[in-house]
């Protein structure tokens, strides 16, 4: 059985890695790609999505989303990590096709209502589009199959943050939106730094993918050059963490991950703004505002060897079919 997904993304180098993973997987039907600000501006991110769609002959509908957080001033593109326009050294051309006329939140609401219980929303950028969809149509909580979020850091395996000591980028970019999504009454699985920083695409892994996965392998190698220079300069690592593709890996094979259950909140002010917290034990407290919220799932361990093998084999198989 294939999983129908809408992928909400800020394309983005590791977003490109995730988009092509989803498209390549026979376990996933990629219905739509909704864009959001974050790694790139909304204009650049949407152009990147349309160009990748055209270049790889994809069917997914692209809908343009939010250009800024729900209630905070706009934040700039993360050019130091993802390059001037989001895809590192690679510059997207103008695609022939265009985005759906609806804003991303409307596309999400319409799609979910048209296929109740069938669609998984996968987010690999700030959560603004999902929060807007919840505000406009709160009834969608009962209509999505599940929400899979790449974001956050819960301190497991020592991972607490990447943009601040206590915040991960997607959550830090719009903490109010993330808190709305995590406290809504729908099933959420959070694949955060706790697990994404446990998996590494090494330089050698990406070289082998370039050699073995045809045009898509070459493309992934090309876009990852800028990203690897950032990792090398910033943390002295030959390779990169597997952030966004890990959310897709969860959809394809949830058994790769160990999950922990409990209500999740996001710090929306002060020095730990953007920090994610989970109440995962049954302890009672005199004051416990957490009991009002649904228990969500947080990834706390991953079989990184199997995840890396899944990614590689999925792209190689797809490249073989495309020849
Ligand atoms: Ca992303």
PDB file of C-alpha atoms and ligand atoms in Angstrom:
ATOM      1  CA  UNK A   1       0.000   0.000   0.000  1.00  0.00           C
ATOM      2  CA  UNK A   2       1.327   3.426  -0.845  1.00  0.00           C
ATOM      3  CA  UNK A   3       1.225   6.339   1.551  1.00  0.00           C
ATOM      4  CA  UNK A   4      -0.331   9.487   0.085  1.00  0.00           C
ATOM      5  CA  UNK A   5       1.634  12.499   1.279  1.00  0.00           C
ATOM      6  CA  UNK A   6       1.758  16.253   0.945  1.00  0.00           C
ATOM      7  CA  UNK A   7       5.309  17.472   1.564  1.00  0.00           C
ATOM      8  CA  UNK A   8       5.630  20.916   3.143  1.00  0.00           C
ATOM      9  CA  UNK A   9       9.142  22.199   2.473  1.00  0.00           C
ATOM     10  CA  UNK A  10      11.533  25.168   2.347  1.00  0.00           C
ATOM     11  CA  UNK A  11      13.724  24.005  -0.583  1.00  0.00           C
ATOM     12  CA  UNK A  12      16.637  23.830   0.578  1.00  0.00           C
ATOM     13  CA  UNK A  13      19.506  21.368  -0.106  1.00  0.00           C
ATOM     14  CA  UNK A  14      18.377  18.600   2.240  1.00  0.00           C
ATOM     15  CA  UNK A  15      14.811  19.380   1.140  1.00  0.00           C
ATOM     16  CA  UNK A  16      15.841  18.497  -2.429  1.00  0.00           C
ATOM     17  CA  UNK A  17      17.299  15.256  -1.054  1.00  0.00           C
ATOM     18  CA  UNK A  18      13.943  14.542   0.646  1.00  0.00           C
ATOM     19  CA  UNK A  19      11.726  15.544  -2.305  1.00  0.00           C
ATOM     20  CA  UNK A  20      13.548  13.160  -4.649  1.00  0.00           C
ATOM     21  CA  UNK A  21      13.529  10.384  -2.022  1.00  0.00           C
ATOM     22  CA  UNK A  22       9.735  10.694  -1.721  1.00  0.00           C
ATOM     23  CA  UNK A  23       9.288  10.792  -5.492  1.00  0.00           C
ATOM     24  CA  UNK A  24      11.572   7.797  -5.964  1.00  0.00           C
ATOM     25  CA  UNK A  25       9.958   5.594  -3.324  1.00  0.00           C
ATOM     26  CA  UNK A  26       7.325   3.101  -4.557  1.00  0.00           C
ATOM     27  CA  UNK A  27       5.886   3.235  -1.015  1.00  0.00           C
ATOM     28  CA  UNK A  28       4.902   6.905  -1.394  1.00  0.00           C
ATOM     29  CA  UNK A  29       2.477   8.772  -3.625  1.00  0.00           C
ATOM     30  CA  UNK A  30       3.641  12.394  -3.559  1.00  0.00           C
ATOM     31  CA  UNK A  31       0.396  14.317  -4.166  1.00  0.00           C
ATOM     32  CA  UNK A  32       1.634  17.807  -3.522  1.00  0.00           C
ATOM     33  CA  UNK A  33       4.543  19.971  -2.471  1.00  0.00           C
ATOM     34  CA  UNK A  34       3.747  23.078  -0.442  1.00  0.00           C
ATOM     35  CA  UNK A  35       6.452  25.679   0.016  1.00  0.00           C
ATOM     36  CA  UNK A  36       7.309  27.879   2.964  1.00  0.00           C
ATOM     37  CA  UNK A  37       9.995  30.450   3.831  1.00  0.00           C
ATOM     38  CA  UNK A  38      13.061  29.171   5.699  1.00  0.00           C
ATOM     39  CA  UNK A  39      16.191  27.916   3.986  1.00  0.00           C
ATOM     40  CA  UNK A  40      15.384  30.186   1.036  1.00  0.00           C
ATOM     41  CA  UNK A  41      12.948  33.039   0.374  1.00  0.00           C
ATOM     42  CA  UNK A  42       9.453  31.888  -0.594  1.00  0.00           C
ATOM     43  CA  UNK A  43      10.128  33.018  -4.199  1.00  0.00           C
ATOM     44  CA  UNK A  44      13.387  31.078  -4.479  1.00  0.00           C
ATOM     45  CA  UNK A  45      12.015  28.035  -2.638  1.00  0.00           C
ATOM     46  CA  UNK A  46       8.962  27.850  -4.881  1.00  0.00           C
ATOM     47  CA  UNK A  47      11.104  28.274  -8.006  1.00  0.00           C
ATOM     48  CA  UNK A  48      13.365  25.470  -6.776  1.00  0.00           C
ATOM     49  CA  UNK A  49      10.375  23.158  -6.238  1.00  0.00           C
ATOM     50  CA  UNK A  50       8.888  23.896  -9.680  1.00  0.00           C
ATOM     51  CA  UNK A  51      12.259  23.367 -11.348  1.00  0.00           C
ATOM     52  CA  UNK A  52      12.962  20.067  -9.571  1.00  0.00           C
ATOM     53  CA  UNK A  53       9.447  18.883 -10.501  1.00  0.00           C
ATOM     54  CA  UNK A  54      10.025  19.663 -14.169  1.00  0.00           C
ATOM     55  CA  UNK A  55      13.574  18.330 -14.278  1.00  0.00           C
ATOM     56  CA  UNK A  56      12.546  14.940 -12.853  1.00  0.00           C
ATOM     57  CA  UNK A  57       9.132  14.654 -14.526  1.00  0.00           C
ATOM     58  CA  UNK A  58       7.124  14.710 -11.315  1.00  0.00           C
ATOM     59  CA  UNK A  59       3.316  14.918 -11.068  1.00  0.00           C
ATOM     60  CA  UNK A  60       2.991  16.597  -7.662  1.00  0.00           C
ATOM     61  CA  UNK A  61       1.020  19.836  -7.495  1.00  0.00           C
ATOM     62  CA  UNK A  62       3.119  22.714  -6.141  1.00  0.00           C
ATOM     63  CA  UNK A  63       1.436  25.330  -3.961  1.00  0.00           C
ATOM     64  CA  UNK A  64       3.190  28.422  -2.654  1.00  0.00           C
ATOM     65  CA  UNK A  65       2.919  29.077   1.053  1.00  0.00           C
ATOM     66  CA  UNK A  66       3.807  31.541   3.775  1.00  0.00           C
ATOM     67  CA  UNK A  67       6.606  34.078   3.306  1.00  0.00           C
ATOM     68  CA  UNK A  68       6.958  34.813   7.024  1.00  0.00           C
ATOM     69  CA  UNK A  69       6.129  33.441  10.482  1.00  0.00           C
ATOM     70  CA  UNK A  70       2.582  33.657  11.890  1.00  0.00           C
ATOM     71  CA  UNK A  71       3.158  36.505  14.319  1.00  0.00           C
ATOM     72  CA  UNK A  72       6.833  37.427  14.129  1.00  0.00           C
ATOM     73  CA  UNK A  73       8.722  39.660  11.716  1.00  0.00           C
ATOM     74  CA  UNK A  74      10.087  37.983   8.556  1.00  0.00           C
ATOM     75  CA  UNK A  75      13.292  35.985   8.931  1.00  0.00           C
ATOM     76  CA  UNK A  76      15.974  35.926   6.224  1.00  0.00           C
ATOM     77  CA  UNK A  77      17.021  32.943   4.113  1.00  0.00           C
ATOM     78  CA  UNK A  78      19.704  30.644   5.569  1.00  0.00           C
ATOM     79  CA  UNK A  79      22.231  31.455   2.838  1.00  0.00           C
ATOM     80  CA  UNK A  80      25.263  30.378   4.894  1.00  0.00           C
ATOM     81  CA  UNK A  81      23.994  26.760   4.869  1.00  0.00           C
ATOM     82  CA  UNK A  82      21.990  26.514   1.628  1.00  0.00           C
ATOM     83  CA  UNK A  83      23.604  29.125  -0.648  1.00  0.00           C
ATOM     84  CA  UNK A  84      22.220  32.340  -2.132  1.00  0.00           C
ATOM     85  CA  UNK A  85      19.054  30.777  -3.610  1.00  0.00           C
ATOM     86  CA  UNK A  86      18.622  27.542  -1.636  1.00  0.00           C
ATOM     87  CA  UNK A  87      20.294  24.884  -3.777  1.00  0.00           C
ATOM     88  CA  UNK A  88      23.937  25.626  -3.029  1.00  0.00           C
ATOM     89  CA  UNK A  89      26.086  25.923  -6.152  1.00  0.00           C
ATOM     90  CA  UNK A  90      23.179  24.863  -8.367  1.00  0.00           C
ATOM     91  CA  UNK A  91      20.890  27.571  -9.751  1.00  0.00           C
ATOM     92  CA  UNK A  92      17.335  26.607 -10.621  1.00  0.00           C
ATOM     93  CA  UNK A  93      16.118  27.717 -14.008  1.00  0.00           C
ATOM     94  CA  UNK A  94      12.605  29.013 -14.700  1.00  0.00           C
ATOM     95  CA  UNK A  95      10.173  26.106 -15.037  1.00  0.00           C
ATOM     96  CA  UNK A  96       7.482  26.037 -17.727  1.00  0.00           C
ATOM     97  CA  UNK A  97       4.845  25.059 -15.207  1.00  0.00           C
ATOM     98  CA  UNK A  98       3.494  27.278 -12.466  1.00  0.00           C
ATOM     99  CA  UNK A  99       2.248  26.891  -8.925  1.00  0.00           C
ATOM    100  CA  UNK A 100      -1.375  26.113  -8.061  1.00  0.00           C
ATOM    101  CA  UNK A 101      -3.375  29.349  -7.670  1.00  0.00           C
ATOM    102  CA  UNK A 102      -4.339  28.433  -4.094  1.00  0.00           C
ATOM    103  CA  UNK A 103      -2.125  29.324  -1.141  1.00  0.00           C
ATOM    104  CA  UNK A 104      -0.472  26.288   0.477  1.00  0.00           C
ATOM    105  CA  UNK A 105      -2.813  26.195   3.492  1.00  0.00           C
ATOM    106  CA  UNK A 106      -5.862  26.131   1.188  1.00  0.00           C
ATOM    107  CA  UNK A 107      -4.380  23.364  -0.962  1.00  0.00           C
ATOM    108  CA  UNK A 108      -3.730  21.335   2.206  1.00  0.00           C
ATOM    109  CA  UNK A 109      -7.273  21.851   3.525  1.00  0.00           C
ATOM    110  CA  UNK A 110      -8.914  21.016   0.176  1.00  0.00           C
ATOM    111  CA  UNK A 111      -6.759  17.914  -0.343  1.00  0.00           C
ATOM    112  CA  UNK A 112      -7.358  16.548   3.148  1.00  0.00           C
ATOM    113  CA  UNK A 113     -11.128  17.108   2.887  1.00  0.00           C
ATOM    114  CA  UNK A 114     -11.217  15.356  -0.490  1.00  0.00           C
ATOM    115  CA  UNK A 115      -9.533  12.218   0.902  1.00  0.00           C
ATOM    116  CA  UNK A 116     -10.487  11.935   4.574  1.00  0.00           C
ATOM    117  CA  UNK A 117      -8.184   9.713   6.625  1.00  0.00           C
ATOM    118  CA  UNK A 118      -5.831   9.042   3.728  1.00  0.00           C
ATOM    119  CA  UNK A 119      -3.243  11.817   3.629  1.00  0.00           C
ATOM    120  CA  UNK A 120      -0.083  12.125   5.702  1.00  0.00           C
ATOM    121  CA  UNK A 121       1.278  15.662   6.008  1.00  0.00           C
ATOM    122  CA  UNK A 122       5.080  15.639   6.092  1.00  0.00           C
ATOM    123  CA  UNK A 123       6.787  18.880   7.090  1.00  0.00           C
ATOM    124  CA  UNK A 124      10.473  19.607   6.578  1.00  0.00           C
ATOM    125  CA  UNK A 125      10.387  23.388   7.073  1.00  0.00           C
ATOM    126  CA  UNK A 126       8.838  25.902   9.509  1.00  0.00           C
ATOM    127  CA  UNK A 127       5.276  24.901  10.489  1.00  0.00           C
ATOM    128  CA  UNK A 128       3.531  28.094   9.385  1.00  0.00           C
ATOM    129  CA  UNK A 129       1.447  26.564   6.563  1.00  0.00           C
ATOM    130  CA  UNK A 130       0.063  23.837   8.823  1.00  0.00           C
ATOM    131  CA  UNK A 131      -0.775  26.352  11.556  1.00  0.00           C
ATOM    132  CA  UNK A 132      -2.612  28.507   8.994  1.00  0.00           C
ATOM    133  CA  UNK A 133      -4.527  25.436   7.773  1.00  0.00           C
ATOM    134  CA  UNK A 134      -5.476  24.632  11.398  1.00  0.00           C
ATOM    135  CA  UNK A 135      -6.647  28.201  11.996  1.00  0.00           C
ATOM    136  CA  UNK A 136      -8.769  28.243   8.837  1.00  0.00           C
ATOM    137  CA  UNK A 137     -10.171  24.713   9.107  1.00  0.00           C
ATOM    138  CA  UNK A 138      -9.678  23.204  12.575  1.00  0.00           C
ATOM    139  CA  UNK A 139     -11.753  20.185  11.538  1.00  0.00           C
ATOM    140  CA  UNK A 140      -8.829  18.868   9.483  1.00  0.00           C
ATOM    141  CA  UNK A 141      -7.360  17.407  12.697  1.00  0.00           C
ATOM    142  CA  UNK A 142      -9.887  14.607  12.324  1.00  0.00           C
ATOM    143  CA  UNK A 143      -9.262  14.152   8.602  1.00  0.00           C
ATOM    144  CA  UNK A 144      -5.501  13.692   8.175  1.00  0.00           C
ATOM    145  CA  UNK A 145      -3.958  10.275   8.621  1.00  0.00           C
ATOM    146  CA  UNK A 146      -0.969  11.652  10.534  1.00  0.00           C
ATOM    147  CA  UNK A 147       1.523  14.503  10.621  1.00  0.00           C
ATOM    148  CA  UNK A 148       5.246  13.733  10.367  1.00  0.00           C
ATOM    149  CA  UNK A 149       7.480  16.647  11.321  1.00  0.00           C
ATOM    150  CA  UNK A 150      11.217  17.075  10.809  1.00  0.00           C
ATOM    151  CA  UNK A 151      12.111  19.561  13.507  1.00  0.00           C
ATOM    152  CA  UNK A 152      12.924  20.129  17.128  1.00  0.00           C
ATOM    153  CA  UNK A 153      15.501  18.712  19.513  1.00  0.00           C
ATOM    154  CA  UNK A 154      14.657  17.047  22.811  1.00  0.00           C
ATOM    155  CA  UNK A 155      18.135  16.499  24.259  1.00  0.00           C
ATOM    156  CA  UNK A 156      18.169  12.780  23.437  1.00  0.00           C
ATOM    157  CA  UNK A 157      21.616  11.523  22.374  1.00  0.00           C
ATOM    158  CA  UNK A 158      22.900  14.961  23.459  1.00  0.00           C
ATOM    159  CA  UNK A 159      21.122  16.852  20.656  1.00  0.00           C
ATOM    160  CA  UNK A 160      19.595  20.108  21.872  1.00  0.00           C
ATOM    161  CA  UNK A 161      19.736  22.623  19.026  1.00  0.00           C
ATOM    162  CA  UNK A 162      21.467  23.815  15.878  1.00  0.00           C
ATOM    163  CA  UNK A 163      20.542  27.481  15.388  1.00  0.00           C
ATOM    164  CA  UNK A 164      20.732  28.254  19.109  1.00  0.00           C
ATOM    165  CA  UNK A 165      22.053  26.062  21.948  1.00  0.00           C
ATOM    166  CA  UNK A 166      18.419  25.071  22.613  1.00  0.00           C
ATOM    167  CA  UNK A 167      16.532  25.333  19.313  1.00  0.00           C
ATOM    168  CA  UNK A 168      16.381  23.609  15.952  1.00  0.00           C
ATOM    169  CA  UNK A 169      15.953  25.808  12.855  1.00  0.00           C
ATOM    170  CA  UNK A 170      12.457  24.791  11.642  1.00  0.00           C
ATOM    171  CA  UNK A 171      10.945  25.317  15.086  1.00  0.00           C
ATOM    172  CA  UNK A 172      12.972  28.460  15.839  1.00  0.00           C
ATOM    173  CA  UNK A 173      11.738  30.033  12.570  1.00  0.00           C
ATOM    174  CA  UNK A 174       8.115  29.953  13.811  1.00  0.00           C
ATOM    175  CA  UNK A 175       7.745  28.706  17.394  1.00  0.00           C
ATOM    176  CA  UNK A 176       4.081  29.719  17.738  1.00  0.00           C
ATOM    177  CA  UNK A 177       3.151  27.724  14.630  1.00  0.00           C
ATOM    178  CA  UNK A 178       5.056  24.673  15.901  1.00  0.00           C
ATOM    179  CA  UNK A 179       3.317  24.823  19.280  1.00  0.00           C
ATOM    180  CA  UNK A 180      -0.081  24.957  17.543  1.00  0.00           C
ATOM    181  CA  UNK A 181       0.732  21.941  15.403  1.00  0.00           C
ATOM    182  CA  UNK A 182       2.089  19.860  18.314  1.00  0.00           C
ATOM    183  CA  UNK A 183      -0.830  20.641  20.660  1.00  0.00           C
ATOM    184  CA  UNK A 184      -3.573  20.087  18.073  1.00  0.00           C
ATOM    185  CA  UNK A 185      -5.689  16.948  18.405  1.00  0.00           C
ATOM    186  CA  UNK A 186      -4.110  14.969  15.574  1.00  0.00           C
ATOM    187  CA  UNK A 187      -1.377  12.333  15.610  1.00  0.00           C
ATOM    188  CA  UNK A 188       2.087  13.879  15.233  1.00  0.00           C
ATOM    189  CA  UNK A 189       5.427  12.084  14.884  1.00  0.00           C
ATOM    190  CA  UNK A 190       8.449  14.332  15.420  1.00  0.00           C
ATOM    191  CA  UNK A 191      11.730  13.377  13.780  1.00  0.00           C
ATOM    192  CA  UNK A 192      14.130  15.881  15.356  1.00  0.00           C
ATOM    193  CA  UNK A 193      17.868  16.361  15.734  1.00  0.00           C
ATOM    194  CA  UNK A 194      17.774  13.568  18.340  1.00  0.00           C
ATOM    195  CA  UNK A 195      17.675  11.147  15.419  1.00  0.00           C
ATOM    196  CA  UNK A 196      18.584  13.165  12.298  1.00  0.00           C
ATOM    197  CA  UNK A 197      22.034  13.980  13.725  1.00  0.00           C
ATOM    198  CA  UNK A 198      22.589  10.265  14.346  1.00  0.00           C
ATOM    199  CA  UNK A 199      22.633   9.584  10.569  1.00  0.00           C
ATOM    200  CA  UNK A 200      25.358  10.925   8.266  1.00  0.00           C
ATOM    201  CA  UNK A 201      25.671  11.140   4.495  1.00  0.00           C
ATOM    202  CA  UNK A 202      29.480  10.985   4.323  1.00  0.00           C
ATOM    203  CA  UNK A 203      31.462  12.418   1.442  1.00  0.00           C
ATOM    204  CA  UNK A 204      32.187   8.870   0.276  1.00  0.00           C
ATOM    205  CA  UNK A 205      28.476   7.908   0.500  1.00  0.00           C
ATOM    206  CA  UNK A 206      27.493  10.837  -1.738  1.00  0.00           C
ATOM    207  CA  UNK A 207      30.337  10.063  -4.179  1.00  0.00           C
ATOM    208  CA  UNK A 208      29.057   6.490  -4.495  1.00  0.00           C
ATOM    209  CA  UNK A 209      25.478   7.733  -4.993  1.00  0.00           C
ATOM    210  CA  UNK A 210      26.719   9.999  -7.806  1.00  0.00           C
ATOM    211  CA  UNK A 211      28.420   7.016  -9.442  1.00  0.00           C
ATOM    212  CA  UNK A 212      25.546   4.552  -9.007  1.00  0.00           C
ATOM    213  CA  UNK A 213      22.273   6.527  -9.203  1.00  0.00           C
ATOM    214  CA  UNK A 214      22.435   8.093 -12.658  1.00  0.00           C
ATOM    215  CA  UNK A 215      21.183  11.620 -13.249  1.00  0.00           C
ATOM    216  CA  UNK A 216      19.539  11.903  -9.840  1.00  0.00           C
ATOM    217  CA  UNK A 217      22.732  10.765  -8.095  1.00  0.00           C
ATOM    218  CA  UNK A 218      24.719  13.390  -9.982  1.00  0.00           C
ATOM    219  CA  UNK A 219      22.124  16.045  -9.102  1.00  0.00           C
ATOM    220  CA  UNK A 220      22.236  15.176  -5.392  1.00  0.00           C
ATOM    221  CA  UNK A 221      26.039  15.284  -5.491  1.00  0.00           C
ATOM    222  CA  UNK A 222      25.985  18.677  -7.232  1.00  0.00           C
ATOM    223  CA  UNK A 223      23.546  20.324  -4.803  1.00  0.00           C
ATOM    224  CA  UNK A 224      25.329  18.885  -1.761  1.00  0.00           C
ATOM    225  CA  UNK A 225      28.768  20.460  -2.505  1.00  0.00           C
ATOM    226  CA  UNK A 226      27.902  23.799  -0.823  1.00  0.00           C
ATOM    227  CA  UNK A 227      26.302  21.997   2.136  1.00  0.00           C
ATOM    228  CA  UNK A 228      29.380  19.819   2.677  1.00  0.00           C
ATOM    229  CA  UNK A 229      31.637  22.878   2.613  1.00  0.00           C
ATOM    230  CA  UNK A 230      29.461  24.393   5.358  1.00  0.00           C
ATOM    231  CA  UNK A 231      29.685  21.210   7.474  1.00  0.00           C
ATOM    232  CA  UNK A 232      33.425  20.982   6.932  1.00  0.00           C
ATOM    233  CA  UNK A 233      34.050  24.619   7.875  1.00  0.00           C
ATOM    234  CA  UNK A 234      31.589  24.727  10.784  1.00  0.00           C
ATOM    235  CA  UNK A 235      32.063  21.385  12.510  1.00  0.00           C
ATOM    236  CA  UNK A 236      34.978  19.776  10.694  1.00  0.00           C
ATOM    237  CA  UNK A 237      32.820  16.963   9.337  1.00  0.00           C
ATOM    238  CA  UNK A 238      33.237  15.220   5.966  1.00  0.00           C
ATOM    239  CA  UNK A 239      29.559  14.787   5.193  1.00  0.00           C
ATOM    240  CA  UNK A 240      26.216  16.081   6.436  1.00  0.00           C
ATOM    241  CA  UNK A 241      23.505  15.030   8.826  1.00  0.00           C
ATOM    242  CA  UNK A 242      20.436  13.385   7.320  1.00  0.00           C
ATOM    243  CA  UNK A 243      17.783  15.920   8.368  1.00  0.00           C
ATOM    244  CA  UNK A 244      14.870  16.181   5.927  1.00  0.00           C
ATOM    245  CA  UNK A 245      15.208  12.752   4.263  1.00  0.00           C
ATOM    246  CA  UNK A 246      14.764  11.153   7.708  1.00  0.00           C
ATOM    247  CA  UNK A 247      11.113  12.275   7.793  1.00  0.00           C
ATOM    248  CA  UNK A 248      10.541  10.533   4.458  1.00  0.00           C
ATOM    249  CA  UNK A 249      12.367   7.449   5.737  1.00  0.00           C
ATOM    250  CA  UNK A 250       9.927   7.336   8.661  1.00  0.00           C
ATOM    251  CA  UNK A 251       6.945   7.338   6.273  1.00  0.00           C
ATOM    252  CA  UNK A 252       8.469   4.538   4.196  1.00  0.00           C
ATOM    253  CA  UNK A 253       9.569   2.388   7.140  1.00  0.00           C
ATOM    254  CA  UNK A 254       8.530   3.520  10.646  1.00  0.00           C
ATOM    255  CA  UNK A 255      10.361   0.513  12.126  1.00  0.00           C
ATOM    256  CA  UNK A 256      13.668   2.324  11.506  1.00  0.00           C
ATOM    257  CA  UNK A 257      12.854   4.568  14.471  1.00  0.00           C
ATOM    258  CA  UNK A 258      12.157   4.139  18.179  1.00  0.00           C
ATOM    259  CA  UNK A 259       9.475   6.542  19.389  1.00  0.00           C
ATOM    260  CA  UNK A 260       8.680   8.026  22.794  1.00  0.00           C
ATOM    261  CA  UNK A 261       5.162   9.132  23.696  1.00  0.00           C
ATOM    262  CA  UNK A 262       4.008  12.262  25.498  1.00  0.00           C
ATOM    263  CA  UNK A 263       2.620  15.761  25.076  1.00  0.00           C
ATOM    264  CA  UNK A 264       4.949  18.225  23.307  1.00  0.00           C
ATOM    265  CA  UNK A 265       5.213  21.987  23.757  1.00  0.00           C
ATOM    266  CA  UNK A 266       7.424  24.700  22.283  1.00  0.00           C
ATOM    267  CA  UNK A 267       9.028  27.561  24.204  1.00  0.00           C
ATOM    268  CA  UNK A 268       7.769  30.740  22.502  1.00  0.00           C
ATOM    269  CA  UNK A 269       9.750  33.408  24.367  1.00  0.00           C
ATOM    270  CA  UNK A 270      12.945  34.053  26.298  1.00  0.00           C
ATOM    271  CA  UNK A 271      16.443  32.573  26.003  1.00  0.00           C
ATOM    272  CA  UNK A 272      15.217  29.088  25.045  1.00  0.00           C
ATOM    273  CA  UNK A 273      12.809  30.306  22.352  1.00  0.00           C
ATOM    274  CA  UNK A 274      12.135  27.516  19.863  1.00  0.00           C
ATOM    275  CA  UNK A 275      13.104  24.770  22.327  1.00  0.00           C
ATOM    276  CA  UNK A 276      10.916  21.663  22.191  1.00  0.00           C
ATOM    277  CA  UNK A 277       9.906  19.761  25.329  1.00  0.00           C
ATOM    278  CA  UNK A 278       8.052  16.496  25.850  1.00  0.00           C
ATOM    279  CA  UNK A 279       6.380  15.275  29.027  1.00  0.00           C
ATOM    280  CA  UNK A 280       7.046  11.574  28.598  1.00  0.00           C
ATOM    281  CA  UNK A 281       6.592  10.199  32.098  1.00  0.00           C
ATOM    282  CA  UNK A 282       3.439   9.700  34.107  1.00  0.00           C
ATOM    283  CA  UNK A 283       4.529  11.836  37.045  1.00  0.00           C
ATOM    284  CA  UNK A 284       1.894  13.985  38.687  1.00  0.00           C
ATOM    285  CA  UNK A 285       2.451  17.621  39.567  1.00  0.00           C
ATOM    286  CA  UNK A 286       0.393  20.160  41.510  1.00  0.00           C
ATOM    287  CA  UNK A 287       0.288  22.262  38.364  1.00  0.00           C
ATOM    288  CA  UNK A 288       0.160  20.311  35.119  1.00  0.00           C
ATOM    289  CA  UNK A 289      -1.127  22.155  32.060  1.00  0.00           C
ATOM    290  CA  UNK A 290       0.296  19.366  29.892  1.00  0.00           C
ATOM    291  CA  UNK A 291      -2.465  16.866  30.626  1.00  0.00           C
ATOM    292  CA  UNK A 292      -4.831  18.766  28.350  1.00  0.00           C
ATOM    293  CA  UNK A 293      -2.795  17.829  25.294  1.00  0.00           C
ATOM    294  CA  UNK A 294      -2.677  14.751  23.166  1.00  0.00           C
ATOM    295  CA  UNK A 295       0.345  12.471  23.539  1.00  0.00           C
ATOM    296  CA  UNK A 296       2.554  12.768  20.454  1.00  0.00           C
ATOM    297  CA  UNK A 297       5.479  10.633  19.318  1.00  0.00           C
ATOM    298  CA  UNK A 298       9.110  11.757  19.351  1.00  0.00           C
ATOM    299  CA  UNK A 299      11.902   9.838  17.615  1.00  0.00           C
ATOM    300  CA  UNK A 300      14.609   8.902  20.123  1.00  0.00           C
ATOM    301  CA  UNK A 301      16.643   6.276  18.249  1.00  0.00           C
ATOM    302  CA  UNK A 302      17.260   5.313  14.620  1.00  0.00           C
ATOM    303  CA  UNK A 303      18.829   2.406  12.766  1.00  0.00           C
ATOM    304  CA  UNK A 304      21.117   4.684  10.768  1.00  0.00           C
ATOM    305  CA  UNK A 305      22.754   1.856   8.810  1.00  0.00           C
ATOM    306  CA  UNK A 306      19.383   0.655   7.534  1.00  0.00           C
ATOM    307  CA  UNK A 307      18.227   4.217   6.827  1.00  0.00           C
ATOM    308  CA  UNK A 308      21.308   4.956   4.705  1.00  0.00           C
ATOM    309  CA  UNK A 309      20.847   1.676   2.819  1.00  0.00           C
ATOM    310  CA  UNK A 310      17.153   2.474   2.196  1.00  0.00           C
ATOM    311  CA  UNK A 311      17.948   5.918   0.786  1.00  0.00           C
ATOM    312  CA  UNK A 312      20.685   4.592  -1.494  1.00  0.00           C
ATOM    313  CA  UNK A 313      18.697   1.631  -2.808  1.00  0.00           C
ATOM    314  CA  UNK A 314      15.529   3.687  -3.378  1.00  0.00           C
ATOM    315  CA  UNK A 315      17.385   6.208  -5.555  1.00  0.00           C
ATOM    316  CA  UNK A 316      19.377   3.566  -7.424  1.00  0.00           C
ATOM    317  CA  UNK A 317      16.202   1.601  -8.217  1.00  0.00           C
ATOM    318  CA  UNK A 318      14.444   4.761  -9.413  1.00  0.00           C
ATOM    319  CA  UNK A 319      17.413   5.795 -11.557  1.00  0.00           C
ATOM    320  CA  UNK A 320      17.346   2.318 -13.137  1.00  0.00           C
ATOM    321  CA  UNK A 321      13.673   2.706 -14.065  1.00  0.00           C
ATOM    322  CA  UNK A 322      14.220   6.178 -15.523  1.00  0.00           C
ATOM    323  CA  UNK A 323      16.917   5.105 -18.004  1.00  0.00           C
TER     324      UNK A 323
HETATM  325 CA1  LIG B   1      13.914  21.908   5.143  1.00  0.00          CA
END
